[in-house]
PDB file of C-alpha atoms and ligand atoms in Angstrom:
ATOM      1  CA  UNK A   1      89.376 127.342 109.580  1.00 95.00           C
ATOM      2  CA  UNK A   2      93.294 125.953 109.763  1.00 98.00           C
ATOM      3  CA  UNK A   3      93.481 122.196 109.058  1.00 98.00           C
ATOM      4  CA  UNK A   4      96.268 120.844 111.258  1.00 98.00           C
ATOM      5  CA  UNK A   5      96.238 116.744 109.882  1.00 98.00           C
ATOM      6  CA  UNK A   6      98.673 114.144 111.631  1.00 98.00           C
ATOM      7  CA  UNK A   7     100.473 111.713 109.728  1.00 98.00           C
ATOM      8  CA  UNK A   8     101.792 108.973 111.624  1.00 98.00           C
ATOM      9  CA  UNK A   9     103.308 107.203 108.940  1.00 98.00           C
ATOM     10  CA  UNK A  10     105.067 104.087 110.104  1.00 98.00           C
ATOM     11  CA  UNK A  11     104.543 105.083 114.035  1.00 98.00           C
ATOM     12  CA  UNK A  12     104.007 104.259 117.011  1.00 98.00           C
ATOM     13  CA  UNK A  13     105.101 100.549 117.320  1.00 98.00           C
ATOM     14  CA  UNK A  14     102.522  99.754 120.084  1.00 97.00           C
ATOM     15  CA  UNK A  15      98.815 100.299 119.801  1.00 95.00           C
ATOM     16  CA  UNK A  16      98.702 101.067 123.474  1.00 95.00           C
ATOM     17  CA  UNK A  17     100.589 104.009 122.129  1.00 97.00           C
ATOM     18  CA  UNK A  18      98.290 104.897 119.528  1.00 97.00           C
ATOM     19  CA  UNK A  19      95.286 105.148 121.647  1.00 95.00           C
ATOM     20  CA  UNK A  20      97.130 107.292 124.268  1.00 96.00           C
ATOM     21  CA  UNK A  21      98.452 109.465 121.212  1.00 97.00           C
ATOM     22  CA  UNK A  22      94.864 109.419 119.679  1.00 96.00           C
ATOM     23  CA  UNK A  23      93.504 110.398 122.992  1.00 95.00           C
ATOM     24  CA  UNK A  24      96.248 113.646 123.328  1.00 97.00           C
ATOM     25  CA  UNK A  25      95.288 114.866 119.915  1.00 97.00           C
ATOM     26  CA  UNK A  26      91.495 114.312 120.725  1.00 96.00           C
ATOM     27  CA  UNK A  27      92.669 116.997 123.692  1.00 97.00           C
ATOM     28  CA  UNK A  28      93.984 119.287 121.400  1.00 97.00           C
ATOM     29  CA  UNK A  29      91.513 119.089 118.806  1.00 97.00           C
ATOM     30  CA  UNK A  30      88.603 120.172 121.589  1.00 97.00           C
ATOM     31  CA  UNK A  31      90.791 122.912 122.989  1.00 98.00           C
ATOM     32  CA  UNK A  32      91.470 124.685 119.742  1.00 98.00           C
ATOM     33  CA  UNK A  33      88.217 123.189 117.686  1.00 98.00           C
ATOM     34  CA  UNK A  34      87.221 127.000 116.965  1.00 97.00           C
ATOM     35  CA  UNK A  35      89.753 128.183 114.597  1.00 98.00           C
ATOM     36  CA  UNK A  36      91.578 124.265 113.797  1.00 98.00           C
ATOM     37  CA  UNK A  37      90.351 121.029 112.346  1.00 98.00           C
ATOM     38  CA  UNK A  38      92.326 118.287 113.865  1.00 98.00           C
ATOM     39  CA  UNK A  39      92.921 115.256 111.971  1.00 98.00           C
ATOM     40  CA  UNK A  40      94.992 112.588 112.450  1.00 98.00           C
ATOM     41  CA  UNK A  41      96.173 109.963 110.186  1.00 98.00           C
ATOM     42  CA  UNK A  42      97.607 106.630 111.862  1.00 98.00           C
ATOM     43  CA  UNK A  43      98.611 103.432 109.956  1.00 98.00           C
ATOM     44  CA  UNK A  44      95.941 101.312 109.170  1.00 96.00           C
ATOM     45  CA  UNK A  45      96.255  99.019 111.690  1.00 95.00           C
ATOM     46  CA  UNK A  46      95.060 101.051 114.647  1.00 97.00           C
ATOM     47  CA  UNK A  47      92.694 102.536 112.847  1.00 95.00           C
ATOM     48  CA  UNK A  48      89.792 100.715 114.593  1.00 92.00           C
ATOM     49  CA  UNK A  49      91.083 101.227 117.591  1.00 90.00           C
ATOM     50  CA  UNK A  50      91.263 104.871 117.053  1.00 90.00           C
ATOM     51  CA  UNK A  51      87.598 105.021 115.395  1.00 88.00           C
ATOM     52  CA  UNK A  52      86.887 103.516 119.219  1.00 87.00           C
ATOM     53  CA  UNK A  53      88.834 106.337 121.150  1.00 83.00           C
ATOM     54  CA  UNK A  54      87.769 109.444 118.949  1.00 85.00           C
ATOM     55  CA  UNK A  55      85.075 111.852 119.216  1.00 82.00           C
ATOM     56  CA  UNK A  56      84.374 114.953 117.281  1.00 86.00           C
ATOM     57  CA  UNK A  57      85.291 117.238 116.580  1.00 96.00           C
ATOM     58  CA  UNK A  58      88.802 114.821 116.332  1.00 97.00           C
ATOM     59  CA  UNK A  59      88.518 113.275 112.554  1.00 97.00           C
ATOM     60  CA  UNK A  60      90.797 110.350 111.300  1.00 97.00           C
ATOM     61  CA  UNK A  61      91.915 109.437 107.679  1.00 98.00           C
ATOM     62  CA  UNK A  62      93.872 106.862 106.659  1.00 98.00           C
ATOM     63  CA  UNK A  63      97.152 106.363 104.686  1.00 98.00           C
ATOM     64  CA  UNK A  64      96.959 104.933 101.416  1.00 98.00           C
ATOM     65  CA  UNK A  65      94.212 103.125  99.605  1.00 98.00           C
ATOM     66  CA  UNK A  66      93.842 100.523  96.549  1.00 98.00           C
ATOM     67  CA  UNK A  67      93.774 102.119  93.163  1.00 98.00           C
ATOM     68  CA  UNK A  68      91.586  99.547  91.804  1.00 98.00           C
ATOM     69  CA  UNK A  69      88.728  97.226  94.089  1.00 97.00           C
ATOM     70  CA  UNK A  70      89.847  93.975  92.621  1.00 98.00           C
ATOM     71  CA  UNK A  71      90.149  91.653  95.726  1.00 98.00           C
ATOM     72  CA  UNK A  72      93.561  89.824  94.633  1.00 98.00           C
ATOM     73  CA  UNK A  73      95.960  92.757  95.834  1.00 98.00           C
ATOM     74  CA  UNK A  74      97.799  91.098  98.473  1.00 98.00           C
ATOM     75  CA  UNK A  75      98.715  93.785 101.298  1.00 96.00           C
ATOM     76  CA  UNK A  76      96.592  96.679 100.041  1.00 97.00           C
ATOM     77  CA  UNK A  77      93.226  98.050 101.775  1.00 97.00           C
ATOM     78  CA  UNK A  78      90.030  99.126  99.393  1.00 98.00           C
ATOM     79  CA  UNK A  79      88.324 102.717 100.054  1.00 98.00           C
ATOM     80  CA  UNK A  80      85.339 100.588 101.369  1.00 98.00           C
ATOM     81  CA  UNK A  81      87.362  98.759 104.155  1.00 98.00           C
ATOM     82  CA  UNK A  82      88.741 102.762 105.399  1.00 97.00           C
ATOM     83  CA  UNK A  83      85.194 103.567 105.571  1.00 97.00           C
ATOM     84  CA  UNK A  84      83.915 101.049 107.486  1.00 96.00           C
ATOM     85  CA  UNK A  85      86.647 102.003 110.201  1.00 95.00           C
ATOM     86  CA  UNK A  86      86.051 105.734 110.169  1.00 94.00           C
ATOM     87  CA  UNK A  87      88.280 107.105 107.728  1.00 97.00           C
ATOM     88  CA  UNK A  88      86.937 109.988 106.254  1.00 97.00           C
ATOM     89  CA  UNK A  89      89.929 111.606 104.702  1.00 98.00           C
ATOM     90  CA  UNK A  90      93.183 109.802 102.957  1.00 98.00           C
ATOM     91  CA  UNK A  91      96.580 110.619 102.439  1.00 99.00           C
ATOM     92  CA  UNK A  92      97.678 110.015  98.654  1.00 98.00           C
ATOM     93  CA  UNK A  93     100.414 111.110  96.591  1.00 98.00           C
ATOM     94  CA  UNK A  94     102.971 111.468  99.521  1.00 98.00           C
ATOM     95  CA  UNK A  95     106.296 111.537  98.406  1.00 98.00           C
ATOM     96  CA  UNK A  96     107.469 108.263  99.850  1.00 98.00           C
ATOM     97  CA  UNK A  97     104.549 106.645  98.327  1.00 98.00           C
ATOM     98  CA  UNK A  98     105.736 107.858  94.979  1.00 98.00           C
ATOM     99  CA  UNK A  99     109.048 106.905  96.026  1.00 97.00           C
ATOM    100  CA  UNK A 100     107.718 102.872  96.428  1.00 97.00           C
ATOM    101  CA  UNK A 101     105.986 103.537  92.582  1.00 97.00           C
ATOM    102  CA  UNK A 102     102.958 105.254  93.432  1.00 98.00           C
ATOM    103  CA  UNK A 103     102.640 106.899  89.785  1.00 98.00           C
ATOM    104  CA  UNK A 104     100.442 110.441  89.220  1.00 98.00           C
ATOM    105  CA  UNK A 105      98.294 107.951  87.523  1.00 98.00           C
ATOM    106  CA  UNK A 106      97.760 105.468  89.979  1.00 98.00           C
ATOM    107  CA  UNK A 107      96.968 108.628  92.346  1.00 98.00           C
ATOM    108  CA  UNK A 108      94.262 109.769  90.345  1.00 98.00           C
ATOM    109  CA  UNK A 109      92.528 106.301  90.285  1.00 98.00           C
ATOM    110  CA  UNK A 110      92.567 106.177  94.485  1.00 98.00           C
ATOM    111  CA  UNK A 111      91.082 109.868  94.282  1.00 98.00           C
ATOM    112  CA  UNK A 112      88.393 108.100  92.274  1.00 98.00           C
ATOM    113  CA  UNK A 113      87.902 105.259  94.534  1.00 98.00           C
ATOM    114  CA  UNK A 114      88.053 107.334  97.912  1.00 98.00           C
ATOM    115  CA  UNK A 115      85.515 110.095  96.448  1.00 98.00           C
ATOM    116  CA  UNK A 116      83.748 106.876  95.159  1.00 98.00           C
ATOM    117  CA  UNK A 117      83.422 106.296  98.547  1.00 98.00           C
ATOM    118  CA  UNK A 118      82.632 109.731 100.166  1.00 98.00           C
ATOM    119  CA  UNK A 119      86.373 109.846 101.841  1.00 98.00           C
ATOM    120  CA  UNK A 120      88.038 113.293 101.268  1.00 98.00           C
ATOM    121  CA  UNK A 121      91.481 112.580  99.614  1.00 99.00           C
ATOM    122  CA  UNK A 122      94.164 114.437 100.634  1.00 99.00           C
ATOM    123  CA  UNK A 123      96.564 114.985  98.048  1.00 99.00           C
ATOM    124  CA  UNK A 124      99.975 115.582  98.636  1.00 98.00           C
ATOM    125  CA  UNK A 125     102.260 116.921  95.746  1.00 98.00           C
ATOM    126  CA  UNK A 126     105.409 118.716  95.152  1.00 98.00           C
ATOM    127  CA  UNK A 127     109.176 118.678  93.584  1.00 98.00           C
ATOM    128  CA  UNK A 128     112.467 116.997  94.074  1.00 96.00           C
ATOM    129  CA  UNK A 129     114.047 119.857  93.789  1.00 95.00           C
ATOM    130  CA  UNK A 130     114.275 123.396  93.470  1.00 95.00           C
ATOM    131  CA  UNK A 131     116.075 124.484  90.449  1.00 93.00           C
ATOM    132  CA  UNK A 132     117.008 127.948  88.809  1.00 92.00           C
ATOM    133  CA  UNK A 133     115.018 127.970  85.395  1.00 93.00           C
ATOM    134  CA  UNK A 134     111.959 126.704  87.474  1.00 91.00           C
ATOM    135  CA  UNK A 135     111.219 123.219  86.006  1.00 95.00           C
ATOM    136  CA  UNK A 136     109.729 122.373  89.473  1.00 97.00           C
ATOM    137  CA  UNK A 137     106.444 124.217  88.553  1.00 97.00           C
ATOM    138  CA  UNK A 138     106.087 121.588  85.510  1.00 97.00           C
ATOM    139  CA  UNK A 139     106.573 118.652  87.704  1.00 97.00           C
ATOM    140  CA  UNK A 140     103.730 119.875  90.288  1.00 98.00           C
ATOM    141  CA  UNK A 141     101.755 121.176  87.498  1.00 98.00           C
ATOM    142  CA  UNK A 142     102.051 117.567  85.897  1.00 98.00           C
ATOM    143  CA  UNK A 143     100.751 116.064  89.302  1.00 98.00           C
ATOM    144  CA  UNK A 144      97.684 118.176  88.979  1.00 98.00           C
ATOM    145  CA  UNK A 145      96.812 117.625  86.085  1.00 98.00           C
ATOM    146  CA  UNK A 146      96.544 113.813  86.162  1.00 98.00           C
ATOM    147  CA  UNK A 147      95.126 113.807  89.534  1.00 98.00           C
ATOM    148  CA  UNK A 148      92.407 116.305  88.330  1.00 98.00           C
ATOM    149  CA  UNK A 149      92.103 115.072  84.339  1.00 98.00           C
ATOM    150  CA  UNK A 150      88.687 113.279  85.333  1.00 96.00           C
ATOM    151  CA  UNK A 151      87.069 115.569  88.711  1.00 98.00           C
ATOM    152  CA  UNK A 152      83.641 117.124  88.273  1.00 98.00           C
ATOM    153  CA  UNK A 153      83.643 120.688  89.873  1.00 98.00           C
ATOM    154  CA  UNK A 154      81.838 118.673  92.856  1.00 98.00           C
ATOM    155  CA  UNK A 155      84.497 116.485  93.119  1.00 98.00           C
ATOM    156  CA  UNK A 156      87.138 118.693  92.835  1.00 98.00           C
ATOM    157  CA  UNK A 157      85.852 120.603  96.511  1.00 98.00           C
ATOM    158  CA  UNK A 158      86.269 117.409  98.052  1.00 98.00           C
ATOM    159  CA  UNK A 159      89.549 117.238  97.730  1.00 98.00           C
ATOM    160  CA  UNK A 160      92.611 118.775 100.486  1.00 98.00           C
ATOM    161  CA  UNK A 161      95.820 119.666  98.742  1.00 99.00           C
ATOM    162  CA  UNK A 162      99.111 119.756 100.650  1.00 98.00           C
ATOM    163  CA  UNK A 163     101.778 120.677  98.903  1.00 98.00           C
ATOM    164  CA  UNK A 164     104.945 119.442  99.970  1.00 98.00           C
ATOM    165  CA  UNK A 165     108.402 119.848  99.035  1.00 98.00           C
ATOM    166  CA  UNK A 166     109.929 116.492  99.071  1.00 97.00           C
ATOM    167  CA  UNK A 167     113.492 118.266  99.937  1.00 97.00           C
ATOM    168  CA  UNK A 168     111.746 119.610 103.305  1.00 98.00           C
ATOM    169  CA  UNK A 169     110.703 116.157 104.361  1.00 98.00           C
ATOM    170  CA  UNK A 170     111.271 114.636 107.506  1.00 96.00           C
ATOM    171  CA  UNK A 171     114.554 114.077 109.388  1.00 94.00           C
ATOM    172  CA  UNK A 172     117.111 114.390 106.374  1.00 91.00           C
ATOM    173  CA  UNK A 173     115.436 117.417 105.247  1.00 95.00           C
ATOM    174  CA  UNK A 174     118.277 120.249 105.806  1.00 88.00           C
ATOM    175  CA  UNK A 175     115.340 123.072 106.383  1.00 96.00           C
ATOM    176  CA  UNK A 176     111.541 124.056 105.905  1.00 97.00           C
ATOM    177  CA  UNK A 177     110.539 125.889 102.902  1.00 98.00           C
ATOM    178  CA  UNK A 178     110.309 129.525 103.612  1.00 98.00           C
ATOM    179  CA  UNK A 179     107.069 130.894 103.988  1.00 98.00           C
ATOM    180  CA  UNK A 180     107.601 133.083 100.227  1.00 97.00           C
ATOM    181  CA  UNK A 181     108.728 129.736  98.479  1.00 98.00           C
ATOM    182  CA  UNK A 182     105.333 127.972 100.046  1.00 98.00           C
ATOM    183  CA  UNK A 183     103.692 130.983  99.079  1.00 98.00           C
ATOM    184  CA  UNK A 184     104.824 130.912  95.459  1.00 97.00           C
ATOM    185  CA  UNK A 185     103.709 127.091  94.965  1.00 98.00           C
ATOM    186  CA  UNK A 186     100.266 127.492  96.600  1.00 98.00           C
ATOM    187  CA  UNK A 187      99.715 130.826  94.641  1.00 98.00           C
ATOM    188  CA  UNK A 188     100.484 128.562  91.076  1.00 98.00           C
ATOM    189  CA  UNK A 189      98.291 125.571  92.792  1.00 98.00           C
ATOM    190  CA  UNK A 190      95.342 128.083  92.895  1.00 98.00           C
ATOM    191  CA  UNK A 191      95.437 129.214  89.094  1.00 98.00           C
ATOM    192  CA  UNK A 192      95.407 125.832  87.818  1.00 98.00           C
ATOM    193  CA  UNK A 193      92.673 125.297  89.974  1.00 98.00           C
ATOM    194  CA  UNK A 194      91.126 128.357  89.150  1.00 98.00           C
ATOM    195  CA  UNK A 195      91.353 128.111  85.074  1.00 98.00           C
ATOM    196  CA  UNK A 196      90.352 124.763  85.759  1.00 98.00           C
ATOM    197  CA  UNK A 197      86.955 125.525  87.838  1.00 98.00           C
ATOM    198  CA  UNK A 198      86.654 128.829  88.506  1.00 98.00           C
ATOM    199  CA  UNK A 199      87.706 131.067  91.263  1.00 97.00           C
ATOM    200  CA  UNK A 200      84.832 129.928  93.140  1.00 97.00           C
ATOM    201  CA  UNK A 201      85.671 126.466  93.323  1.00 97.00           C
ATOM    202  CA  UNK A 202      89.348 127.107  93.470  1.00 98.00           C
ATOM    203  CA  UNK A 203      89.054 129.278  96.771  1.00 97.00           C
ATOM    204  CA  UNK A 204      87.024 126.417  98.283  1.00 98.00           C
ATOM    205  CA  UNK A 205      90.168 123.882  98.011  1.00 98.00           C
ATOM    206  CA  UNK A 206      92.124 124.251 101.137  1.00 98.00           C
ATOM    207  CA  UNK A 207      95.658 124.588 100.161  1.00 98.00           C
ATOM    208  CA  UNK A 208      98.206 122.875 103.079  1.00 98.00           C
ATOM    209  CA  UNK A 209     102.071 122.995 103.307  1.00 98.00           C
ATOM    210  CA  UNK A 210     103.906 120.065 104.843  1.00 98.00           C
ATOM    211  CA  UNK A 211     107.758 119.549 105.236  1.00 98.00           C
ATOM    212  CA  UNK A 212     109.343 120.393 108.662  1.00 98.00           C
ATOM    213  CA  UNK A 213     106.391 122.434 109.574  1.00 98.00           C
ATOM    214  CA  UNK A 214     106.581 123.209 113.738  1.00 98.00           C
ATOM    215  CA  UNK A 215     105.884 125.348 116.382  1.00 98.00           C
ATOM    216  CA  UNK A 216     108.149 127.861 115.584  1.00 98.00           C
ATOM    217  CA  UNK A 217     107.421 128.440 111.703  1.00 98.00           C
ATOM    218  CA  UNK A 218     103.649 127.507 111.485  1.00 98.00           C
ATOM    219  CA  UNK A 219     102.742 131.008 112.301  1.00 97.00           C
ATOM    220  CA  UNK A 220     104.613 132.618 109.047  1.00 98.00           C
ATOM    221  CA  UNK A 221     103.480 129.702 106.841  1.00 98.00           C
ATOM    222  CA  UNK A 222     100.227 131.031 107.599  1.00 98.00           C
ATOM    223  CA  UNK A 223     100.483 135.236 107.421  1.00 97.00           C
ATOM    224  CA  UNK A 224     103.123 135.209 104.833  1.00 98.00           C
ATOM    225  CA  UNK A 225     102.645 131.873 103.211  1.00 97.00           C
ATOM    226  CA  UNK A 226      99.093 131.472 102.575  1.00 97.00           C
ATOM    227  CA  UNK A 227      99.045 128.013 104.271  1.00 98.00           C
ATOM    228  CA  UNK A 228      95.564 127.035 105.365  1.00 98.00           C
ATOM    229  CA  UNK A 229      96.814 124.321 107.179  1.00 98.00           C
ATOM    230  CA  UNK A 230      99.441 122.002 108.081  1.00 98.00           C
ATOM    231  CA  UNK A 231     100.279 118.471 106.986  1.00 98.00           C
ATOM    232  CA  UNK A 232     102.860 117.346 109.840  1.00 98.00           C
ATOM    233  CA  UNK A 233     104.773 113.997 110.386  1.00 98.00           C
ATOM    234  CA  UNK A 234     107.145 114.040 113.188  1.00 98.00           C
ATOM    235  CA  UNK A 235     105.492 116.866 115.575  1.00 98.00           C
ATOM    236  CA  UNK A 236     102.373 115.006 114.934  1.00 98.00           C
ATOM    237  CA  UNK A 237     103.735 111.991 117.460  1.00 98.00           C
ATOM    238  CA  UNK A 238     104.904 114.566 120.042  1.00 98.00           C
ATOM    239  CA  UNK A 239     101.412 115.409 122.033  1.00 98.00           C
ATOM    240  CA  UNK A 240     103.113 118.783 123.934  1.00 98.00           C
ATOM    241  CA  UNK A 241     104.830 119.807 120.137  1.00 98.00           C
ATOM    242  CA  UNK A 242     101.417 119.157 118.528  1.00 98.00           C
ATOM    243  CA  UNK A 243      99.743 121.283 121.279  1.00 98.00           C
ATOM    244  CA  UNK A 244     102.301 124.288 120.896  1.00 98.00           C
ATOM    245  CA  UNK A 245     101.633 123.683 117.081  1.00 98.00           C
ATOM    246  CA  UNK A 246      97.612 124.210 116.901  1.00 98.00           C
ATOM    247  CA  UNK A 247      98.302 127.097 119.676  1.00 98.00           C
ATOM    248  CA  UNK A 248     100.710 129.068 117.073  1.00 98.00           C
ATOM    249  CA  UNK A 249      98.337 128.341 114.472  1.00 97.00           C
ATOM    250  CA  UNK A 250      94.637 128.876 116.342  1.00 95.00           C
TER     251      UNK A 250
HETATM  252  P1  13P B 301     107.756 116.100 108.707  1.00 52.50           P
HETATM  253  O1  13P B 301     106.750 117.040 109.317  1.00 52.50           O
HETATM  254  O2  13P B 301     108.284 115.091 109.688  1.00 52.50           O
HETATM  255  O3  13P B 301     108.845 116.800 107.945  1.00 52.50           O
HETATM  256  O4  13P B 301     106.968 115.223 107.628  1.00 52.50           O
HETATM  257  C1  13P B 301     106.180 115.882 106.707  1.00 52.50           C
HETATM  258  C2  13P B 301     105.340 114.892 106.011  1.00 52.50           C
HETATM  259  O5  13P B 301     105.829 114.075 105.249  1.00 52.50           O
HETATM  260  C3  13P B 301     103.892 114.907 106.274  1.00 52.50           C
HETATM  261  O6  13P B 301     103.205 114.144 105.348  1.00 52.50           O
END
């Protein structure tokens, strides 16, 4: 199975919007349910609203969570409130979360609270750079380690890893990674996760790329990459894109 997750990030404006956008991707996800798992990821706000419009095999997950439950965090939202609107997965560790302070160890305390709730986490990590002498493996290796210092073997398989470049990001980015880069990184993710737990374990971890991922290059990410799924931003607010997407893919 090929995960293909949405992230909205800070889109669309109008909630009218995001229930005709959740209602598209619901389409999708029932066309290609077979060979993709469709989830989308829309700020918090319409996250009711899309609890309301979805059916399976559509999923939704949420953006960001509260390290800590502690009620005086002005402008924050606790694993419990995600669940009780549906979210059962949630972006952490994206790059422009890290960006705004989000440090590898406040990620690994909202892993705790989300699997403390039964929400799959879906950890996003990768470098700033590339560089020559390959330093970037020690900053993604660092990233794992703190987000899995504390995880049970049985915690561990709940989690979703996307790895994502932060230099392929969005519209600055000035290209993708290519499918033998990807495949590199996710080939390094899998032995740490494998010394860590086991091959068994390890295999069960799906391993994402995110970072300009489309139409045209999902296909290679996945023969020549080793992608087993997709996080997207941008296509993932384009309905026909998102369509062509989980058809390259499914
Ligand atoms: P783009 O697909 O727009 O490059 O964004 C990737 C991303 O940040 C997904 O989390």
């Amino acid at each position: 199975m090929i995960y293909l997750i949405g992230n909205w990030k800070m889109a669309p404006e109008k909630s009218l919007k995001a229930v005709e956008l959740t209602k598209a991707s619901a389409a999708i996800a029932k066309q290609y349910k077979k060979s993709v798992t469709t989830i989308i990821c829309p700020p918090a706000l319409f996250l009711s609203g899309a609890q309301k419009q979805v059916k399976v095999p559509l999923l939704i997950g949420a953006q960001g969570v509260a390290a800590s439950d502690a009620v005086a965090q002005t402008g924050l939202m606790s694993a419990a409130m995600l669940k009780d609107v549906g979210a059962q997965y949630c972006i952490v560790g994206h790059s422009e979360m890290r960006a705004r302070g989000d440090s590898n160890t406040y990620v690994k305390e909202q892993v705790m609270r989300l699997l403390e709730k039964k929400i799959s986490p879906i950890l996003c990590i990768g470098e700033q750079q590339r560089d020559e002498q390959g330093w970037y493996l020690s900053e993604v290796k660092e990233q794992l380690e703190t987000a899995f210092a504390d995880l049970a073997p049985l915690q561990a398989k709940k989690i979703i890893i996307a790895y994502e470049p932060v230099w392929a990001i969005g519209s600055k980015a000035t290209r993708a990674a290519t499918p033998m880069e990807c495949r590199e990184m996710l080939i390094f993710i899998r032995k740490f996760l494998s010394d860590r737990y086991g091959e068994k374990v390890a295999k069960t971890i799906p391993l994402l790329y995110g970072g300009s991922a489309d139409e045209f290059n999902a296909q290679t990410f996945i023969t020549d990459g080793e992608a087993q799924g997709f996080l997207v931003g941008r296509v993932s607010l384009d309905p026909k894109r998102l369509a062509l997407l989980a058809k390259a893919i499914s």
